PDB file of C-alpha atoms in Angstrom:
ATOM      1  CA  MET A   1     -31.533  83.773 -71.224  1.00  0.00           C
ATOM      2  CA  SER A   2     -31.694  81.477 -74.261  1.00  0.00           C
ATOM      3  CA  PRO A   3     -29.392  81.596 -77.344  1.00  0.00           C
ATOM      4  CA  GLN A   4     -32.351  83.044 -79.262  1.00  0.00           C
ATOM      5  CA  ASP A   5     -32.716  85.850 -76.706  1.00  0.00           C
ATOM      6  CA  LEU A   6     -28.994  86.603 -76.897  1.00  0.00           C
ATOM      7  CA  SER A   7     -29.098  86.597 -80.703  1.00  0.00           C
ATOM      8  CA  GLU A   8     -31.957  89.100 -80.739  1.00  0.00           C
ATOM      9  CA  ARG A   9     -30.236  91.339 -78.212  1.00  0.00           C
ATOM     10  CA  LEU A  10     -26.957  91.334 -80.147  1.00  0.00           C
ATOM     11  CA  ALA A  11     -28.829  92.131 -83.369  1.00  0.00           C
ATOM     12  CA  LYS A  12     -30.357  95.196 -81.701  1.00  0.00           C
ATOM     13  CA  MET A  13     -26.833  96.246 -80.682  1.00  0.00           C
ATOM     14  CA  GLY A  14     -25.663  95.992 -84.289  1.00  0.00           C
ATOM     15  CA  THR A  15     -23.821  92.671 -84.003  1.00  0.00           C
ATOM     16  CA  PRO A  16     -25.971  90.002 -85.612  1.00  0.00           C
ATOM     17  CA  VAL A  17     -25.017  86.466 -84.577  1.00  0.00           C
ATOM     18  CA  GLY A  18     -27.087  83.340 -85.207  1.00  0.00           C
ATOM     19  CA  LYS A  19     -28.571  81.483 -82.258  1.00  0.00           C
ATOM     20  CA  ASP A  20     -26.814  78.245 -83.282  1.00  0.00           C
ATOM     21  CA  ALA A  21     -23.412  79.922 -83.182  1.00  0.00           C
ATOM     22  CA  ILE A  22     -24.196  81.408 -79.773  1.00  0.00           C
ATOM     23  CA  ALA A  23     -25.339  78.012 -78.501  1.00  0.00           C
ATOM     24  CA  GLN A  24     -22.027  76.499 -79.608  1.00  0.00           C
ATOM     25  CA  TRP A  25     -20.011  79.287 -77.962  1.00  0.00           C
ATOM     26  CA  LEU A  26     -21.873  78.779 -74.710  1.00  0.00           C
ATOM     27  CA  GLU A  27     -21.300  75.025 -74.888  1.00  0.00           C
ATOM     28  CA  ASP A  28     -17.583  75.519 -75.519  1.00  0.00           C
ATOM     29  CA  ALA A  29     -17.417  77.807 -72.488  1.00  0.00           C
ATOM     30  CA  GLY A  30     -19.092  75.192 -70.290  1.00  0.00           C
ATOM     31  CA  ILE A  31     -22.300  77.193 -70.044  1.00  0.00           C
ATOM     32  CA  ARG A  32     -25.245  74.862 -70.502  1.00  0.00           C
ATOM     33  CA  ARG A  33     -28.672  74.091 -69.074  1.00  0.00           C
ATOM     34  CA  ARG A  34     -28.287  72.561 -65.635  1.00  0.00           C
ATOM     35  CA  GLN A  35     -30.615  71.070 -63.079  1.00  0.00           C
ATOM     36  CA  ILE A  36     -30.728  72.004 -59.422  1.00  0.00           C
ATOM     37  CA  ARG A  37     -28.814  69.395 -57.418  1.00  0.00           C
ATOM     38  CA  LYS A  38     -30.074  68.143 -54.077  1.00  0.00           C
ATOM     39  CA  ASP A  39     -26.695  68.268 -52.345  1.00  0.00           C
ATOM     40  CA  ILE A  40     -27.324  70.457 -49.291  1.00  0.00           C
ATOM     41  CA  PRO A  41     -28.205  68.231 -46.306  1.00  0.00           C
ATOM     42  CA  GLY A  42     -31.319  69.128 -44.359  1.00  0.00           C
ATOM     43  CA  GLY A  43     -29.343  68.796 -41.165  1.00  0.00           C
ATOM     44  CA  GLU A  44     -26.267  67.184 -39.690  1.00  0.00           C
ATOM     45  CA  HIS A  45     -26.194  64.881 -36.698  1.00  0.00           C
ATOM     46  CA  PRO A  46     -23.210  65.347 -34.350  1.00  0.00           C
ATOM     47  CA  ASP A  47     -22.429  61.610 -34.584  1.00  0.00           C
ATOM     48  CA  ARG A  48     -22.580  61.574 -38.378  1.00  0.00           C
ATOM     49  CA  ASP A  49     -18.872  61.122 -39.065  1.00  0.00           C
ATOM     50  CA  ARG A  50     -18.399  58.534 -36.330  1.00  0.00           C
ATOM     51  CA  GLN A  51     -21.209  56.418 -37.754  1.00  0.00           C
ATOM     52  CA  PHE A  52     -19.797  56.622 -41.271  1.00  0.00           C
ATOM     53  CA  GLU A  53     -16.459  55.438 -39.889  1.00  0.00           C
ATOM     54  CA  ARG A  54     -18.220  52.604 -38.064  1.00  0.00           C
ATOM     55  CA  ILE A  55     -20.075  51.499 -41.213  1.00  0.00           C
ATOM     56  CA  ALA A  56     -16.834  51.516 -43.218  1.00  0.00           C
ATOM     57  CA  GLU A  57     -15.164  49.479 -40.493  1.00  0.00           C
ATOM     58  CA  LEU A  58     -17.977  46.909 -40.438  1.00  0.00           C
ATOM     59  CA  VAL A  59     -18.056  46.579 -44.225  1.00  0.00           C
ATOM     60  CA  SER A  60     -14.291  46.015 -44.258  1.00  0.00           C
ATOM     61  CA  GLN A  61     -14.567  43.374 -41.532  1.00  0.00           C
ATOM     62  CA  TYR A  62     -17.321  41.478 -43.323  1.00  0.00           C
ATOM     63  CA  GLU A  63     -15.635  41.627 -46.720  1.00  0.00           C
ATOM     64  CA  THR A  64     -12.292  40.485 -45.288  1.00  0.00           C
ATOM     65  CA  ALA A  65     -13.999  37.565 -43.550  1.00  0.00           C
ATOM     66  CA  GLY A  66     -15.944  36.640 -46.691  1.00  0.00           C
ATOM     67  CA  GLU A  67     -19.232  37.298 -44.926  1.00  0.00           C
ATOM     68  CA  PRO A  68     -22.206  38.773 -46.818  1.00  0.00           C
ATOM     69  CA  TRP A  69     -23.328  42.357 -46.500  1.00  0.00           C
ATOM     70  CA  PHE A  70     -26.274  43.943 -48.229  1.00  0.00           C
ATOM     71  CA  SER A  71     -27.663  47.440 -48.671  1.00  0.00           C
ATOM     72  CA  ILE A  72     -31.455  47.531 -48.315  1.00  0.00           C
ATOM     73  CA  ASP A  73     -34.227  50.090 -48.750  1.00  0.00           C
ATOM     74  CA  THR A  74     -37.757  50.546 -50.057  1.00  0.00           C
ATOM     75  CA  LYS A  75     -38.153  52.502 -53.283  1.00  0.00           C
ATOM     76  CA  ALA A  76     -41.045  54.949 -53.754  1.00  0.00           C
ATOM     77  CA  LYS A  77     -44.485  53.383 -54.106  1.00  0.00           C
ATOM     78  CA  GLU A  78     -45.773  52.892 -57.651  1.00  0.00           C
ATOM     79  CA  HIS A  79     -49.303  52.494 -58.993  1.00  0.00           C
ATOM     80  CA  LEU A  80     -50.501  49.768 -61.322  1.00  0.00           C
ATOM     81  CA  GLY A  81     -52.720  50.759 -64.208  1.00  0.00           C
ATOM     82  CA  LEU A  82     -52.899  53.531 -66.781  1.00  0.00           C
ATOM     83  CA  LEU A  83     -51.483  56.271 -64.553  1.00  0.00           C
ATOM     84  CA  TYR A  84     -48.869  58.656 -65.936  1.00  0.00           C
ATOM     85  CA  ARG A  85     -45.188  57.960 -65.265  1.00  0.00           C
ATOM     86  CA  LYS A  86     -42.358  60.397 -65.979  1.00  0.00           C
ATOM     87  CA  GLY A  87     -39.786  59.799 -68.682  1.00  0.00           C
ATOM     88  CA  ARG A  88     -39.533  59.182 -72.413  1.00  0.00           C
ATOM     89  CA  VAL A  89     -39.041  56.033 -74.468  1.00  0.00           C
ATOM     90  CA  ARG A  90     -38.311  55.395 -78.121  1.00  0.00           C
ATOM     91  CA  GLY A  91     -41.245  54.084 -80.128  1.00  0.00           C
ATOM     92  CA  ASN A  92     -43.410  54.543 -83.187  1.00  0.00           C
ATOM     93  CA  ARG A  93     -46.430  55.624 -81.167  1.00  0.00           C
ATOM     94  CA  SER A  94     -47.337  57.503 -78.021  1.00  0.00           C
ATOM     95  CA  PHE A  95     -48.539  55.796 -74.870  1.00  0.00           C
ATOM     96  CA  GLU A  96     -51.768  57.071 -73.376  1.00  0.00           C
ATOM     97  CA  ALA A  97     -52.519  57.445 -69.680  1.00  0.00           C
ATOM     98  CA  PHE A  98     -55.388  58.840 -67.642  1.00  0.00           C
ATOM     99  CA  ASP A  99     -55.599  62.627 -67.711  1.00  0.00           C
ATOM    100  CA  HIS A 100     -55.537  62.709 -63.897  1.00  0.00           C
ATOM    101  CA  ASP A 101     -53.364  60.745 -61.487  1.00  0.00           C
ATOM    102  CA  PHE A 102     -56.017  59.754 -58.982  1.00  0.00           C
ATOM    103  CA  PRO A 103     -54.804  56.815 -56.855  1.00  0.00           C
ATOM    104  CA  SER A 104     -58.384  55.550 -56.804  1.00  0.00           C
ATOM    105  CA  TRP A 105     -58.078  54.933 -60.555  1.00  0.00           C
ATOM    106  CA  ALA A 106     -55.129  52.578 -60.066  1.00  0.00           C
ATOM    107  CA  ASP A 107     -55.457  48.816 -60.261  1.00  0.00           C
ATOM    108  CA  GLY A 108     -53.230  48.395 -57.233  1.00  0.00           C
ATOM    109  CA  VAL A 109     -49.959  49.489 -55.670  1.00  0.00           C
ATOM    110  CA  LEU A 110     -46.401  48.265 -55.903  1.00  0.00           C
ATOM    111  CA  ILE A 111     -44.012  48.505 -52.957  1.00  0.00           C
ATOM    112  CA  PRO A 112     -40.501  47.850 -54.360  1.00  0.00           C
ATOM    113  CA  HIS A 113     -38.198  46.612 -51.592  1.00  0.00           C
ATOM    114  CA  GLY A 114     -34.611  46.468 -52.787  1.00  0.00           C
ATOM    115  CA  ILE A 115     -31.691  44.315 -51.664  1.00  0.00           C
ATOM    116  CA  PHE A 116     -28.321  45.155 -53.206  1.00  0.00           C
ATOM    117  CA  ASP A 117     -25.111  43.151 -52.920  1.00  0.00           C
ATOM    118  CA  PRO A 118     -22.353  45.747 -53.535  1.00  0.00           C
ATOM    119  CA  LYS A 119     -19.544  43.204 -53.694  1.00  0.00           C
ATOM    120  CA  ALA A 120     -21.246  41.018 -56.331  1.00  0.00           C
ATOM    121  CA  ASN A 121     -22.957  44.010 -58.009  1.00  0.00           C
ATOM    122  CA  LEU A 122     -26.278  42.156 -57.976  1.00  0.00           C
ATOM    123  CA  GLY A 123     -29.655  43.621 -57.066  1.00  0.00           C
ATOM    124  CA  HIS A 124     -32.994  42.117 -56.147  1.00  0.00           C
ATOM    125  CA  ILE A 125     -36.452  43.677 -55.958  1.00  0.00           C
ATOM    126  CA  ASN A 126     -39.374  42.180 -54.067  1.00  0.00           C
ATOM    127  CA  LEU A 127     -42.607  43.833 -55.181  1.00  0.00           C
ATOM    128  CA  GLY A 128     -45.104  44.017 -52.352  1.00  0.00           C
ATOM    129  CA  LEU A 129     -48.765  44.542 -53.141  1.00  0.00           C
ATOM    130  CA  SER A 130     -49.995  46.024 -49.860  1.00  0.00           C
ATOM    131  CA  HIS A 131     -47.998  48.149 -47.384  1.00  0.00           C
ATOM    132  CA  ASP A 132     -44.404  49.078 -46.538  1.00  0.00           C
ATOM    133  CA  THR A 133     -44.053  47.743 -42.991  1.00  0.00           C
ATOM    134  CA  SER A 134     -41.208  46.312 -40.925  1.00  0.00           C
ATOM    135  CA  GLU A 135     -42.762  42.876 -41.304  1.00  0.00           C
ATOM    136  CA  PHE A 136     -42.749  43.312 -45.092  1.00  0.00           C
ATOM    137  CA  ALA A 137     -39.099  44.436 -45.115  1.00  0.00           C
ATOM    138  CA  CYS A 138     -38.023  41.432 -43.048  1.00  0.00           C
ATOM    139  CA  GLU A 139     -40.139  39.010 -45.073  1.00  0.00           C
ATOM    140  CA  SER A 140     -38.611  40.460 -48.226  1.00  0.00           C
ATOM    141  CA  PHE A 141     -35.102  39.725 -47.021  1.00  0.00           C
ATOM    142  CA  ARG A 142     -36.081  36.257 -45.769  1.00  0.00           C
ATOM    143  CA  ARG A 143     -37.375  35.288 -49.204  1.00  0.00           C
ATOM    144  CA  PHE A 144     -34.330  36.751 -50.911  1.00  0.00           C
ATOM    145  CA  TRP A 145     -31.939  34.915 -48.605  1.00  0.00           C
ATOM    146  CA  ASN A 146     -33.706  31.577 -48.936  1.00  0.00           C
ATOM    147  CA  LYS A 147     -33.820  31.802 -52.741  1.00  0.00           C
ATOM    148  CA  PHE A 148     -30.571  33.557 -53.635  1.00  0.00           C
ATOM    149  CA  GLY A 149     -28.473  34.670 -50.686  1.00  0.00           C
ATOM    150  CA  HIS A 150     -27.670  31.364 -49.019  1.00  0.00           C
ATOM    151  CA  ARG A 151     -26.607  29.876 -52.371  1.00  0.00           C
ATOM    152  CA  ARG A 152     -24.248  32.767 -52.987  1.00  0.00           C
ATOM    153  CA  TYR A 153     -22.873  32.599 -49.438  1.00  0.00           C
ATOM    154  CA  PRO A 154     -23.275  28.973 -48.282  1.00  0.00           C
ATOM    155  CA  ASP A 155     -20.664  29.342 -45.524  1.00  0.00           C
ATOM    156  CA  ALA A 156     -22.051  32.560 -44.036  1.00  0.00           C
ATOM    157  CA  THR A 157     -21.976  32.842 -40.251  1.00  0.00           C
ATOM    158  CA  SER A 158     -23.340  36.394 -40.018  1.00  0.00           C
ATOM    159  CA  ILE A 159     -25.046  38.990 -42.236  1.00  0.00           C
ATOM    160  CA  LEU A 160     -24.543  42.769 -42.295  1.00  0.00           C
ATOM    161  CA  LEU A 161     -27.395  44.977 -43.469  1.00  0.00           C
ATOM    162  CA  THR A 162     -26.897  48.710 -44.032  1.00  0.00           C
ATOM    163  CA  CYS A 163     -30.036  50.831 -44.220  1.00  0.00           C
ATOM    164  CA  ASP A 164     -31.406  54.249 -43.389  1.00  0.00           C
ATOM    165  CA  GLY A 165     -32.975  54.961 -40.028  1.00  0.00           C
ATOM    166  CA  GLY A 166     -36.591  55.523 -41.003  1.00  0.00           C
ATOM    167  CA  GLY A 167     -39.500  53.893 -42.747  1.00  0.00           C
ATOM    168  CA  SER A 168     -39.984  50.156 -42.511  1.00  0.00           C
ATOM    169  CA  ASN A 169     -36.512  49.673 -40.985  1.00  0.00           C
ATOM    170  CA  SER A 170     -36.760  52.476 -38.464  1.00  0.00           C
ATOM    171  CA  ALA A 171     -33.904  52.705 -35.971  1.00  0.00           C
ATOM    172  CA  SER A 172     -36.281  53.932 -33.269  1.00  0.00           C
ATOM    173  CA  LYS A 173     -39.089  51.380 -33.618  1.00  0.00           C
ATOM    174  CA  TYR A 174     -39.131  48.291 -31.423  1.00  0.00           C
ATOM    175  CA  ILE A 175     -41.423  46.548 -33.884  1.00  0.00           C
ATOM    176  CA  PHE A 176     -38.603  46.486 -36.453  1.00  0.00           C
ATOM    177  CA  LYS A 177     -36.254  44.903 -33.924  1.00  0.00           C
ATOM    178  CA  TYR A 178     -38.951  42.369 -33.035  1.00  0.00           C
ATOM    179  CA  ASP A 179     -39.462  41.426 -36.688  1.00  0.00           C
ATOM    180  CA  LEU A 180     -35.684  41.378 -37.187  1.00  0.00           C
ATOM    181  CA  GLU A 181     -35.304  38.787 -34.427  1.00  0.00           C
ATOM    182  CA  ARG A 182     -37.964  36.644 -36.062  1.00  0.00           C
ATOM    183  CA  LEU A 183     -36.048  36.956 -39.347  1.00  0.00           C
ATOM    184  CA  SER A 184     -32.829  35.892 -37.622  1.00  0.00           C
ATOM    185  CA  ASP A 185     -34.649  32.911 -36.102  1.00  0.00           C
ATOM    186  CA  SER A 186     -36.017  31.947 -39.511  1.00  0.00           C
ATOM    187  CA  ILE A 187     -32.715  31.925 -41.406  1.00  0.00           C
ATOM    188  CA  GLY A 188     -30.629  30.768 -38.440  1.00  0.00           C
ATOM    189  CA  LEU A 189     -27.986  33.486 -38.684  1.00  0.00           C
ATOM    190  CA  PRO A 190     -27.053  36.604 -36.699  1.00  0.00           C
ATOM    191  CA  ILE A 191     -28.039  39.793 -38.507  1.00  0.00           C
ATOM    192  CA  ARG A 192     -26.072  42.951 -37.806  1.00  0.00           C
ATOM    193  CA  ILE A 193     -27.757  46.267 -38.558  1.00  0.00           C
ATOM    194  CA  ALA A 194     -25.889  49.495 -39.315  1.00  0.00           C
ATOM    195  CA  HIS A 195     -28.155  52.503 -39.847  1.00  0.00           C
ATOM    196  CA  TYR A 196     -27.063  55.577 -41.763  1.00  0.00           C
ATOM    197  CA  PRO A 197     -27.383  58.813 -39.767  1.00  0.00           C
ATOM    198  CA  PRO A 198     -30.353  61.137 -40.349  1.00  0.00           C
ATOM    199  CA  TYR A 199     -30.271  63.014 -43.687  1.00  0.00           C
ATOM    200  CA  CYS A 200     -27.675  60.566 -45.058  1.00  0.00           C
ATOM    201  CA  SER A 201     -29.739  57.814 -46.668  1.00  0.00           C
ATOM    202  CA  LYS A 202     -28.461  58.841 -50.119  1.00  0.00           C
ATOM    203  CA  TYR A 203     -25.058  57.422 -49.166  1.00  0.00           C
ATOM    204  CA  ASN A 204     -26.487  53.925 -48.787  1.00  0.00           C
ATOM    205  CA  PRO A 205     -25.052  52.026 -51.806  1.00  0.00           C
ATOM    206  CA  ILE A 206     -28.473  50.877 -52.995  1.00  0.00           C
ATOM    207  CA  GLU A 207     -29.473  54.501 -53.543  1.00  0.00           C
ATOM    208  CA  ARG A 208     -26.537  55.247 -55.840  1.00  0.00           C
ATOM    209  CA  ARG A 209     -25.699  51.934 -57.472  1.00  0.00           C
ATOM    210  CA  PHE A 210     -29.010  50.132 -57.922  1.00  0.00           C
ATOM    211  CA  PHE A 211     -32.183  52.218 -57.665  1.00  0.00           C
ATOM    212  CA  PRO A 212     -31.144  54.714 -60.402  1.00  0.00           C
ATOM    213  CA  HIS A 213     -30.850  51.827 -62.869  1.00  0.00           C
ATOM    214  CA  ILE A 214     -34.268  50.506 -61.866  1.00  0.00           C
ATOM    215  CA  GLY A 215     -35.630  53.993 -62.514  1.00  0.00           C
ATOM    216  CA  ARG A 216     -34.022  54.195 -65.945  1.00  0.00           C
ATOM    217  CA  ALA A 217     -35.259  50.742 -66.945  1.00  0.00           C
ATOM    218  CA  CYS A 218     -38.838  51.793 -66.150  1.00  0.00           C
ATOM    219  CA  SER A 219     -38.674  55.430 -67.257  1.00  0.00           C
ATOM    220  CA  GLY A 220     -41.628  56.557 -69.345  1.00  0.00           C
ATOM    221  CA  MET A 221     -43.309  53.151 -69.308  1.00  0.00           C
ATOM    222  CA  LEU A 222     -46.790  52.450 -68.000  1.00  0.00           C
ATOM    223  CA  PHE A 223     -47.129  49.827 -65.310  1.00  0.00           C
ATOM    224  CA  ASP A 224     -50.308  48.623 -66.978  1.00  0.00           C
ATOM    225  CA  CYS A 225     -50.085  45.267 -65.227  1.00  0.00           C
ATOM    226  CA  LEU A 226     -47.903  43.463 -62.708  1.00  0.00           C
ATOM    227  CA  ASP A 227     -46.103  41.398 -65.343  1.00  0.00           C
ATOM    228  CA  THR A 228     -45.034  44.571 -67.153  1.00  0.00           C
ATOM    229  CA  ALA A 229     -43.500  46.045 -64.000  1.00  0.00           C
ATOM    230  CA  VAL A 230     -41.666  42.808 -63.220  1.00  0.00           C
ATOM    231  CA  SER A 231     -40.323  42.521 -66.776  1.00  0.00           C
ATOM    232  CA  LEU A 232     -39.123  46.129 -66.894  1.00  0.00           C
ATOM    233  CA  MET A 233     -37.332  45.951 -63.553  1.00  0.00           C
ATOM    234  CA  ARG A 234     -35.641  42.689 -64.487  1.00  0.00           C
ATOM    235  CA  GLY A 235     -34.147  44.555 -67.424  1.00  0.00           C
ATOM    236  CA  ALA A 236     -32.122  46.859 -65.153  1.00  0.00           C
ATOM    237  CA  LYS A 237     -28.462  46.156 -65.913  1.00  0.00           C
ATOM    238  CA  THR A 238     -25.184  47.915 -66.667  1.00  0.00           C
ATOM    239  CA  ARG A 239     -22.113  47.278 -68.777  1.00  0.00           C
ATOM    240  CA  THR A 240     -20.126  46.908 -65.556  1.00  0.00           C
ATOM    241  CA  GLY A 241     -22.091  43.802 -64.616  1.00  0.00           C
ATOM    242  CA  LEU A 242     -25.148  44.835 -62.614  1.00  0.00           C
ATOM    243  CA  ARG A 243     -27.962  42.315 -62.949  1.00  0.00           C
ATOM    244  CA  THR A 244     -31.417  42.350 -61.385  1.00  0.00           C
ATOM    245  CA  THR A 245     -33.810  39.692 -60.167  1.00  0.00           C
ATOM    246  CA  VAL A 246     -37.428  40.431 -59.280  1.00  0.00           C
ATOM    247  CA  ALA A 247     -40.100  38.565 -57.329  1.00  0.00           C
ATOM    248  CA  VAL A 248     -43.605  39.362 -56.094  1.00  0.00           C
ATOM    249  CA  ILE A 249     -44.876  39.113 -52.520  1.00  0.00           C
ATOM    250  CA  LYS A 250     -48.654  38.792 -52.588  1.00  0.00           C
ATOM    251  CA  ARG A 251     -49.091  38.535 -48.830  1.00  0.00           C
ATOM    252  CA  ILE A 252     -51.057  41.371 -47.223  1.00  0.00           C
ATOM    253  CA  PHE A 253     -49.187  43.121 -44.405  1.00  0.00           C
ATOM    254  CA  GLU A 254     -50.984  44.738 -41.501  1.00  0.00           C
ATOM    255  CA  THR A 255     -50.385  48.419 -40.800  1.00  0.00           C
ATOM    256  CA  GLY A 256     -50.370  50.099 -37.404  1.00  0.00           C
ATOM    257  CA  ARG A 257     -48.496  47.336 -35.585  1.00  0.00           C
ATOM    258  CA  ASN A 258     -46.691  48.456 -32.462  1.00  0.00           C
ATOM    259  CA  ALA A 259     -44.488  46.483 -30.127  1.00  0.00           C
ATOM    260  CA  THR A 260     -46.235  45.444 -26.930  1.00  0.00           C
ATOM    261  CA  GLN A 261     -44.460  45.628 -23.592  1.00  0.00           C
ATOM    262  CA  GLU A 262     -44.102  41.860 -23.677  1.00  0.00           C
ATOM    263  CA  MET A 263     -42.391  42.074 -27.077  1.00  0.00           C
ATOM    264  CA  LYS A 264     -39.978  44.685 -25.743  1.00  0.00           C
ATOM    265  CA  ASP A 265     -39.220  42.677 -22.601  1.00  0.00           C
ATOM    266  CA  ASN A 266     -38.420  39.559 -24.619  1.00  0.00           C
ATOM    267  CA  LEU A 267     -36.080  41.231 -27.102  1.00  0.00           C
ATOM    268  CA  THR A 268     -32.543  39.835 -27.065  1.00  0.00           C
ATOM    269  CA  ILE A 269     -31.009  42.450 -29.356  1.00  0.00           C
ATOM    270  CA  VAL A 270     -27.317  43.034 -28.583  1.00  0.00           C
ATOM    271  CA  TYR A 271     -26.436  46.719 -28.850  1.00  0.00           C
ATOM    272  CA  ASP A 272     -22.944  48.014 -29.594  1.00  0.00           C
ATOM    273  CA  ASP A 273     -21.203  50.205 -27.058  1.00  0.00           C
ATOM    274  CA  LEU A 274     -20.543  52.740 -29.823  1.00  0.00           C
ATOM    275  CA  LEU A 275     -23.715  54.452 -31.050  1.00  0.00           C
ATOM    276  CA  PRO A 276     -26.041  51.622 -29.974  1.00  0.00           C
ATOM    277  CA  LYS A 277     -29.115  53.294 -31.467  1.00  0.00           C
ATOM    278  CA  TRP A 278     -27.657  52.690 -34.946  1.00  0.00           C
ATOM    279  CA  ASN A 279     -25.601  49.533 -34.417  1.00  0.00           C
ATOM    280  CA  TYR A 280     -26.941  46.264 -33.061  1.00  0.00           C
ATOM    281  CA  VAL A 281     -27.234  42.533 -33.716  1.00  0.00           C
ATOM    282  CA  ALA A 282     -30.207  40.174 -33.746  1.00  0.00           C
ATOM    283  CA  ASN A 283     -29.165  36.617 -32.884  1.00  0.00           C
ATOM    284  CA  PRO A 284     -31.221  33.495 -33.613  1.00  0.00           C
ATOM    285  CA  ARG A 285     -32.967  32.328 -30.450  1.00  0.00           C
ATOM    286  CA  THR A 286     -33.517  28.745 -31.561  1.00  0.00           C
TER     287      THR A 286
END
């Protein structure tokens, strides 16, 4: 019931009160318009708490040793072109978009793969132009490491990546582990993976400390061309020091790849004794 509705009802009862006064009373009482919060988990895995403890333990170990750890994930796909995007921006004119959001009307797609360094409070986005695959996710990190990561951590002897257990970094897909080993070979460092349990991806630091700021920087703006998207995302920052770098990966990634039996047989992934499905290390083979 709105303040106007309450004002009209009180007037009928013989107690006229203006809607503005009612709105202020409600505000003072902590009664205001609120959104529904997505806080109820869709399920709970029996090993949930143990895995959270393991992730906290690993993060502490890596930070104490001065080793790098990163939170990674792929943000929702975006469309290039004059397709509507939610949000509002200040301006002296309105922006116009197509009256229907048909993907076929887009000029292309953007696959934003994020890499967040919680300790340094620095984020990076690689914008893919084809598909969100395990090969894309690993190539994204390889490019990030070769351009930024190894300069920030020149003495690194191991890397920790925290991520959810689905999508391009699926905990159950051998093809991700295969591509991960190739990534480890390429950068010459062991890569430890720690997956968040099912229904818990929102606790991955990138989801809370980086992606929301990317969303705000782009809110209400059309991605009319690739340069616009890159420029907007680079503008994601906070007063507490968050800064963002952005790059584009133009390579086309093949979908539908599955690990062959030979790939599986040749894997040298080292699994932890504790919750091995979520905790393992890829070591360079060369």
